[in-house]
Short mmCIF file of C-alpha atoms in Angstrom, two decimals:
data_model
loop_
_atom_site.label_atom_id
_atom_site.label_comp_id
_atom_site.label_asym_id
_atom_site.label_seq_id
_atom_site.Cartn_x
_atom_site.Cartn_y
_atom_site.Cartn_z
CA MET L 8 0.00 0.00 0.00
CA ASP L 9 1.23 3.44 -0.87
CA ARG L 10 2.17 5.34 2.28
CA ARG L 11 0.53 8.58 1.12
CA ASN L 12 -2.78 6.86 0.42
CA PHE L 13 -2.64 5.20 3.82
CA LEU L 14 -2.01 8.48 5.63
CA LYS L 15 -4.67 10.28 3.59
CA GLY L 16 -7.14 7.56 4.55
CA MET L 17 -6.15 7.82 8.19
CA VAL L 18 -6.62 11.57 8.28
CA GLY L 19 -9.94 11.41 6.43
CA SER L 20 -11.35 8.59 8.52
CA GLY L 21 -10.24 10.18 11.75
CA ALA L 22 -11.76 13.49 10.81
CA LEU L 23 -15.06 11.99 9.70
CA GLY L 24 -15.31 9.11 12.15
CA VAL L 25 -14.19 10.40 15.50
CA ALA L 26 -14.57 14.17 15.22
CA PRO L 27 -18.27 14.00 16.20
CA LEU L 28 -17.26 12.11 19.36
CA VAL L 29 -14.77 14.80 20.30
CA ALA L 30 -17.24 17.58 19.56
CA ALA L 31 -19.97 15.89 21.62
CA ALA L 32 -17.61 15.29 24.53
CA ASN L 33 -16.34 18.86 24.49
CA ALA L 34 -19.86 20.26 24.32
CA GLY L 35 -20.91 18.14 27.29
CA GLU L 36 -23.57 16.35 25.25
CA PHE L 37 -22.99 13.09 27.07
CA GLY L 38 -22.43 13.37 30.75
CA GLY L 39 -21.58 17.00 31.29
CA MET L 40 -18.36 18.92 31.45
CA GLY L 41 -15.54 18.11 33.81
CA ARG L 42 -15.79 14.33 33.65
CA PRO L 43 -12.53 12.53 32.93
CA VAL L 44 -12.12 11.01 29.47
CA THR L 45 -10.38 7.70 28.77
CA VAL L 46 -9.49 6.82 25.19
CA ILE L 47 -9.07 3.09 24.53
CA ALA L 48 -7.63 1.67 21.30
CA GLN L 49 -7.03 -1.82 20.03
CA SER L 50 -3.26 -2.26 20.13
CA GLU L 51 -3.10 -4.73 17.21
CA ALA L 52 -4.73 -2.24 14.81
CA PRO L 53 -2.32 0.57 13.86
CA GLU L 54 -5.23 2.50 12.33
CA ALA L 55 -7.10 2.41 15.65
CA MET L 56 -4.00 3.50 17.55
CA ALA L 57 -3.44 6.43 15.17
CA ILE L 58 -7.04 7.65 15.40
CA ALA L 59 -7.11 7.20 19.18
CA GLY L 60 -3.84 9.13 19.48
CA GLY L 61 -5.39 12.11 17.72
CA VAL L 62 -8.54 11.98 19.82
CA ALA L 63 -6.59 11.61 23.05
CA ALA L 64 -4.46 14.62 22.14
CA ASP L 65 -7.65 16.71 21.87
CA PHE L 66 -8.40 15.88 25.52
CA GLY L 67 -4.80 16.12 26.74
CA VAL L 68 -4.67 12.44 27.76
CA ARG L 69 -2.74 9.40 26.55
CA PRO L 70 -4.63 6.61 24.80
CA VAL L 71 -4.83 3.25 26.55
CA ALA L 72 -3.69 0.40 24.30
CA ALA L 73 -5.67 -2.79 24.88
CA SER L 74 -5.00 -6.14 23.24
CA VAL L 75 -7.62 -8.27 21.51
CA LEU L 76 -7.38 -10.74 24.41
CA GLN L 77 -8.12 -7.99 26.91
CA LEU L 78 -10.98 -6.56 24.83
CA GLY L 79 -12.48 -10.02 24.34
CA SER L 80 -12.67 -11.02 27.99
CA TYR L 81 -15.01 -9.97 30.76
CA ALA L 82 -12.14 -9.46 33.20
CA GLY L 83 -10.17 -7.37 30.69
CA VAL L 84 -13.06 -5.07 29.80
CA THR L 85 -14.07 -4.74 33.45
CA ALA L 86 -10.51 -3.68 34.34
CA LEU L 87 -10.58 -1.04 31.59
CA LEU L 88 -13.95 0.28 32.79
CA GLU L 89 -12.74 0.42 36.38
CA ARG L 90 -9.67 2.33 35.22
CA ALA L 91 -11.99 4.87 33.53
CA GLY L 92 -13.93 5.35 36.76
CA GLN L 93 -16.96 7.65 36.62
CA GLY L 94 -16.08 9.28 33.35
CA ARG L 95 -16.42 8.98 29.63
CA VAL L 96 -14.84 6.28 27.50
CA ILE L 97 -14.05 6.74 23.83
CA GLY L 98 -13.08 3.50 22.13
CA VAL L 99 -11.57 2.80 18.72
CA MET L 100 -11.40 -0.91 17.84
CA ASP L 101 -12.59 -3.56 15.43
CA ASP L 102 -16.26 -4.55 15.19
CA ALA L 103 -16.09 -7.67 17.37
CA SER L 104 -14.10 -6.03 20.16
CA ALA L 105 -16.41 -3.00 20.16
CA LEU L 106 -19.50 -5.20 20.42
CA ILE L 107 -18.08 -7.15 23.38
CA PHE L 108 -16.86 -3.96 25.09
CA GLN L 109 -20.21 -2.18 24.67
CA GLN L 110 -22.24 -5.17 25.90
CA ILE L 111 -20.12 -5.61 29.03
CA ALA L 112 -20.23 -1.86 29.69
CA ALA L 113 -24.03 -1.87 29.26
CA ALA L 114 -24.35 -4.79 31.69
CA ARG L 115 -22.46 -2.66 34.22
CA GLY L 116 -24.84 0.27 33.72
CA ALA L 117 -22.92 2.36 31.18
CA GLY L 118 -24.88 4.23 28.55
CA LEU L 119 -23.87 4.35 24.88
CA ALA L 120 -23.77 7.96 23.70
CA MET L 121 -22.50 7.60 20.13
CA ASP L 122 -21.41 4.83 17.77
CA THR L 123 -19.80 5.18 14.32
CA HIS L 124 -18.41 2.64 11.86
CA ARG L 125 -15.53 3.46 9.52
CA ARG L 126 -13.50 1.56 6.98
CA VAL L 127 -9.81 2.50 6.81
CA GLY L 128 -8.07 0.60 4.03
CA THR L 129 -8.78 -3.03 4.82
CA ALA L 130 -9.61 -2.38 8.47
CA SER L 131 -13.19 -1.94 9.63
CA LEU L 132 -13.21 0.14 12.81
CA VAL L 133 -15.85 1.19 15.27
CA SER L 134 -15.50 4.34 17.33
CA PHE L 135 -17.89 4.84 20.22
CA ALA L 136 -18.43 6.95 23.30
CA ILE L 137 -20.02 5.74 26.52
CA ASN L 138 -20.70 7.15 29.97
CA THR L 139 -19.52 4.88 32.75
#
């Protein structure tokens, strides 16, 4: 894959896929202002890590890299949610990991605020925002 096409796709997908999440979080549309934000990205997907890095920079935090094994287990997702505390979680990961993460978060009482699906090259990514 041509490096320029890859980077152009990353910038375009990040701007169109996650920008609404950042805007909603900054405007306090889900959960009010002043709540801490945790950005979680799937570590095996470089596209997810790149998008999450940009989003995390908007909030002045570092993204949390989580492996597929962690995102696919109840204990792993629970540990990530406990780390987020009573704040907002923005996640960027593949479809399966996002589904598992959102279902476990919902079972623990978290509310889904926004959910978007994006295709970056060959990767299909989901970006979402929840209130814990």
